[in-house]
PDB file of C-alpha atoms in Angstrom:
ATOM      1  CA  MET E   1      99.210  89.611 112.108  1.00 50.00           C
ATOM      2  CA  THR E   2     101.566  87.711 110.427  1.00 61.00           C
ATOM      3  CA  MET E   3     102.006  83.896 111.555  1.00 73.00           C
ATOM      4  CA  THR E   4     105.302  83.251 113.594  1.00 94.00           C
ATOM      5  CA  THR E   5     107.784  80.978 111.815  1.00 96.00           C
ATOM      6  CA  ILE E   6     109.807  78.188 113.660  1.00 96.00           C
ATOM      7  CA  MET E   7     112.578  76.525 111.536  1.00 94.00           C
ATOM      8  CA  HIS E   8     114.072  73.408 113.107  1.00 94.00           C
ATOM      9  CA  THR E   9     117.281  71.998 111.512  1.00 90.00           C
ATOM     10  CA  THR E  10     117.852  68.054 111.385  1.00 88.00           C
ATOM     11  CA  ASN E  11     120.601  65.725 110.426  1.00 85.00           C
ATOM     12  CA  LEU E  12     117.732  62.862 110.403  1.00 87.00           C
ATOM     13  CA  GLY E  13     119.402  61.367 113.296  1.00 84.00           C
ATOM     14  CA  ASP E  14     117.527  59.968 116.436  1.00 82.00           C
ATOM     15  CA  GLU E  15     119.591  62.480 119.100  1.00 81.00           C
ATOM     16  CA  GLU E  16     118.034  65.511 117.744  1.00 84.00           C
ATOM     17  CA  ASN E  17     114.556  63.609 118.819  1.00 90.00           C
ATOM     18  CA  LEU E  18     113.976  65.705 122.012  1.00 90.00           C
ATOM     19  CA  ALA E  19     114.877  69.144 120.104  1.00 90.00           C
ATOM     20  CA  PHE E  20     112.540  68.154 117.624  1.00 94.00           C
ATOM     21  CA  GLU E  21     109.671  67.984 120.437  1.00 95.00           C
ATOM     22  CA  HIS E  22     110.833  71.166 121.653  1.00 95.00           C
ATOM     23  CA  SER E  23     110.195  73.018 117.966  1.00 95.00           C
ATOM     24  CA  VAL E  24     106.910  71.296 118.090  1.00 97.00           C
ATOM     25  CA  ALA E  25     105.673  72.605 121.540  1.00 97.00           C
ATOM     26  CA  LEU E  26     106.959  75.273 120.903  1.00 96.00           C
ATOM     27  CA  ALA E  27     104.998  75.647 117.306  1.00 97.00           C
ATOM     28  CA  HIS E  28     101.625  74.142 118.966  1.00 97.00           C
ATOM     29  CA  ALA E  29     101.640  76.823 122.186  1.00 95.00           C
ATOM     30  CA  GLY E  30     102.318  79.782 119.700  1.00 94.00           C
ATOM     31  CA  GLY E  31     100.583  78.827 116.959  1.00 95.00           C
ATOM     32  CA  SER E  32     103.437  78.851 114.726  1.00 96.00           C
ATOM     33  CA  MET E  33     104.246  77.244 111.873  1.00 97.00           C
ATOM     34  CA  LEU E  34     107.288  74.835 112.070  1.00 98.00           C
ATOM     35  CA  VAL E  35     109.383  74.027 109.317  1.00 97.00           C
ATOM     36  CA  ALA E  36     111.829  71.056 109.408  1.00 96.00           C
ATOM     37  CA  VAL E  37     115.205  71.526 107.447  1.00 94.00           C
ATOM     38  CA  HIS E  38     117.536  69.583 105.805  1.00 92.00           C
ATOM     39  CA  ALA E  39     120.310  70.641 104.209  1.00 90.00           C
ATOM     40  CA  ASN E  40     121.866  68.812 100.662  1.00 87.00           C
ATOM     41  CA  ALA E  41     120.550  65.524 100.218  1.00 86.00           C
ATOM     42  CA  PRO E  42     118.257  63.828  97.519  1.00 85.00           C
ATOM     43  CA  ASP E  43     113.915  64.677  97.866  1.00 79.00           C
ATOM     44  CA  LYS E  44     113.809  61.009  98.865  1.00 86.00           C
ATOM     45  CA  ALA E  45     114.839  62.145 102.294  1.00 89.00           C
ATOM     46  CA  LEU E  46     112.141  64.068 102.766  1.00 91.00           C
ATOM     47  CA  ALA E  47     110.399  60.258 103.531  1.00 92.00           C
ATOM     48  CA  ARG E  48     113.027  59.931 106.654  1.00 92.00           C
ATOM     49  CA  MET E  49     112.296  63.823 108.030  1.00 93.00           C
ATOM     50  CA  PRO E  50     110.861  63.906 111.699  1.00 93.00           C
ATOM     51  CA  GLU E  51     106.829  63.942 111.740  1.00 96.00           C
ATOM     52  CA  ALA E  52     105.192  66.713 113.769  1.00 97.00           C
ATOM     53  CA  GLY E  53     101.928  64.382 113.692  1.00 97.00           C
ATOM     54  CA  PRO E  54     102.253  61.562 116.033  1.00 97.00           C
ATOM     55  CA  VAL E  55     104.525  63.668 118.853  1.00 97.00           C
ATOM     56  CA  LEU E  56     101.469  65.558 119.035  1.00 98.00           C
ATOM     57  CA  GLU E  57      98.647  62.677 118.387  1.00 98.00           C
ATOM     58  CA  ARG E  58     101.029  61.355 121.921  1.00 97.00           C
ATOM     59  CA  TRP E  59     100.175  64.599 123.315  1.00 97.00           C
ATOM     60  CA  GLY E  60      96.223  64.027 123.307  1.00 98.00           C
ATOM     61  CA  HIS E  61      96.614  67.306 120.221  1.00 98.00           C
ATOM     62  CA  LEU E  62      95.047  67.029 116.873  1.00 97.00           C
ATOM     63  CA  PRO E  63      97.996  66.841 113.786  1.00 96.00           C
ATOM     64  CA  GLU E  64      96.714  68.846 112.073  1.00 96.00           C
ATOM     65  CA  SER E  65      97.299  71.297 114.942  1.00 96.00           C
ATOM     66  CA  VAL E  66     100.021  72.704 114.122  1.00 97.00           C
ATOM     67  CA  SER E  67     101.028  74.070 110.100  1.00 97.00           C
ATOM     68  CA  TYR E  68     104.030  71.887 109.537  1.00 98.00           C
ATOM     69  CA  GLN E  69     106.267  71.584 106.092  1.00 97.00           C
ATOM     70  CA  LYS E  70     109.146  69.189 105.523  1.00 96.00           C
ATOM     71  CA  GLN E  71     112.096  70.866 103.509  1.00 95.00           C
ATOM     72  CA  ILE E  72     115.150  69.979 101.481  1.00 94.00           C
ATOM     73  CA  HIS E  73     118.194  72.900 101.276  1.00 94.00           C
ATOM     74  CA  ASN E  74     120.338  72.201  98.231  1.00 93.00           C
ATOM     75  CA  CYS E  75     122.703  75.303  97.845  1.00 91.00           C
ATOM     76  CA  CYS E  76     126.399  74.631  98.904  1.00 88.00           C
ATOM     77  CA  ASP E  77     129.088  72.484  99.899  1.00 89.00           C
ATOM     78  CA  ASP E  78     128.654  73.101 103.780  1.00 85.00           C
ATOM     79  CA  PRO E  79     125.823  72.010 105.648  1.00 86.00           C
ATOM     80  CA  VAL E  80     125.688  75.287 107.782  1.00 84.00           C
ATOM     81  CA  GLU E  81     125.924  77.722 104.716  1.00 88.00           C
ATOM     82  CA  THR E  82     123.014  75.701 103.443  1.00 89.00           C
ATOM     83  CA  LEU E  83     120.671  75.927 106.218  1.00 88.00           C
ATOM     84  CA  LEU E  84     121.894  79.433 106.541  1.00 88.00           C
ATOM     85  CA  ASP E  85     120.176  80.152 103.370  1.00 91.00           C
ATOM     86  CA  ALA E  86     117.432  78.318 103.682  1.00 92.00           C
ATOM     87  CA  ALA E  87     116.827  80.349 106.817  1.00 90.00           C
ATOM     88  CA  GLN E  88     117.213  83.932 104.818  1.00 90.00           C
ATOM     89  CA  GLY E  89     114.556  82.713 102.329  1.00 92.00           C
ATOM     90  CA  LEU E  90     112.331  81.154 105.708  1.00 93.00           C
ATOM     91  CA  GLU E  91     112.578  84.171 107.787  1.00 91.00           C
ATOM     92  CA  PRO E  92     111.695  82.029 110.456  1.00 92.00           C
ATOM     93  CA  ASP E  93     111.320  84.103 114.270  1.00 92.00           C
ATOM     94  CA  LEU E  94     112.529  81.098 116.229  1.00 90.00           C
ATOM     95  CA  VAL E  95     115.786  78.840 114.834  1.00 88.00           C
ATOM     96  CA  VAL E  96     116.080  74.990 116.679  1.00 89.00           C
ATOM     97  CA  VAL E  97     119.332  73.400 116.298  1.00 84.00           C
ATOM     98  CA  THR E  98     120.958  70.794 118.677  1.00 79.00           C
ATOM     99  CA  THR E  99     123.923  70.120 119.795  1.00 69.00           C
ATOM    100  CA  HIS E 100     125.813  67.625 120.179  1.00 58.00           C
ATOM    101  CA  ASN E 101     128.387  66.448 122.737  1.00 57.00           C
ATOM    102  CA  ARG E 102     131.759  66.513 121.814  1.00 54.00           C
ATOM    103  CA  SER E 103     134.554  65.524 123.543  1.00 52.00           C
ATOM    104  CA  ALA E 104     137.343  68.498 123.114  1.00 52.00           C
ATOM    105  CA  ILE E 105     138.994  67.319 120.062  1.00 49.00           C
ATOM    106  CA  GLY E 106     135.338  66.019 118.418  1.00 47.00           C
ATOM    107  CA  ARG E 107     135.218  70.030 118.715  1.00 48.00           C
ATOM    108  CA  LEU E 108     138.524  71.218 117.476  1.00 46.00           C
ATOM    109  CA  PHE E 109     138.275  69.327 114.544  1.00 44.00           C
ATOM    110  CA  GLY E 110     135.206  68.974 113.353  1.00 46.00           C
ATOM    111  CA  GLY E 111     133.642  72.501 114.255  1.00 50.00           C
ATOM    112  CA  ARG E 112     130.394  73.582 115.633  1.00 61.00           C
ATOM    113  CA  ARG E 113     127.753  73.815 113.601  1.00 63.00           C
ATOM    114  CA  ALA E 114     124.872  74.603 115.907  1.00 60.00           C
ATOM    115  CA  GLU E 115     127.033  77.370 117.667  1.00 63.00           C
ATOM    116  CA  SER E 116     128.124  78.701 113.258  1.00 63.00           C
ATOM    117  CA  ILE E 117     124.144  78.595 112.920  1.00 65.00           C
ATOM    118  CA  ALA E 118     123.842  80.216 115.389  1.00 61.00           C
ATOM    119  CA  HIS E 119     126.306  82.847 115.400  1.00 60.00           C
ATOM    120  CA  ASN E 120     125.628  83.926 111.871  1.00 65.00           C
ATOM    121  CA  PHE E 121     121.415  84.056 112.143  1.00 58.00           C
ATOM    122  CA  SER E 122     119.804  87.434 111.693  1.00 48.00           C
TER     123      SER E 122
END
């Protein structure tokens, strides 16, 4: 049996903590591998990416109880295209993406990255 892979996309913002914790919980419950992916950044951004170990310890679990990787993926100018490209390589069984509560104007001009990823993920 192949290990399930969960991909968590991150823009390194604090607003993503809840989604990351859900990703960790799902990976722990399912014995899955968790891969956090950030688009188009220098490798030094790896140090700013969330860590699964402290979350697991806070919940009373061993940090190594979840197979966890952090990845910076660079390929395209658009972050959505970059994350979709990363997903093609990882072939995750589940993708966890944070959405932001935006105004109607923000949605009109800013787009919705989470929705774009969800609609294009196969």
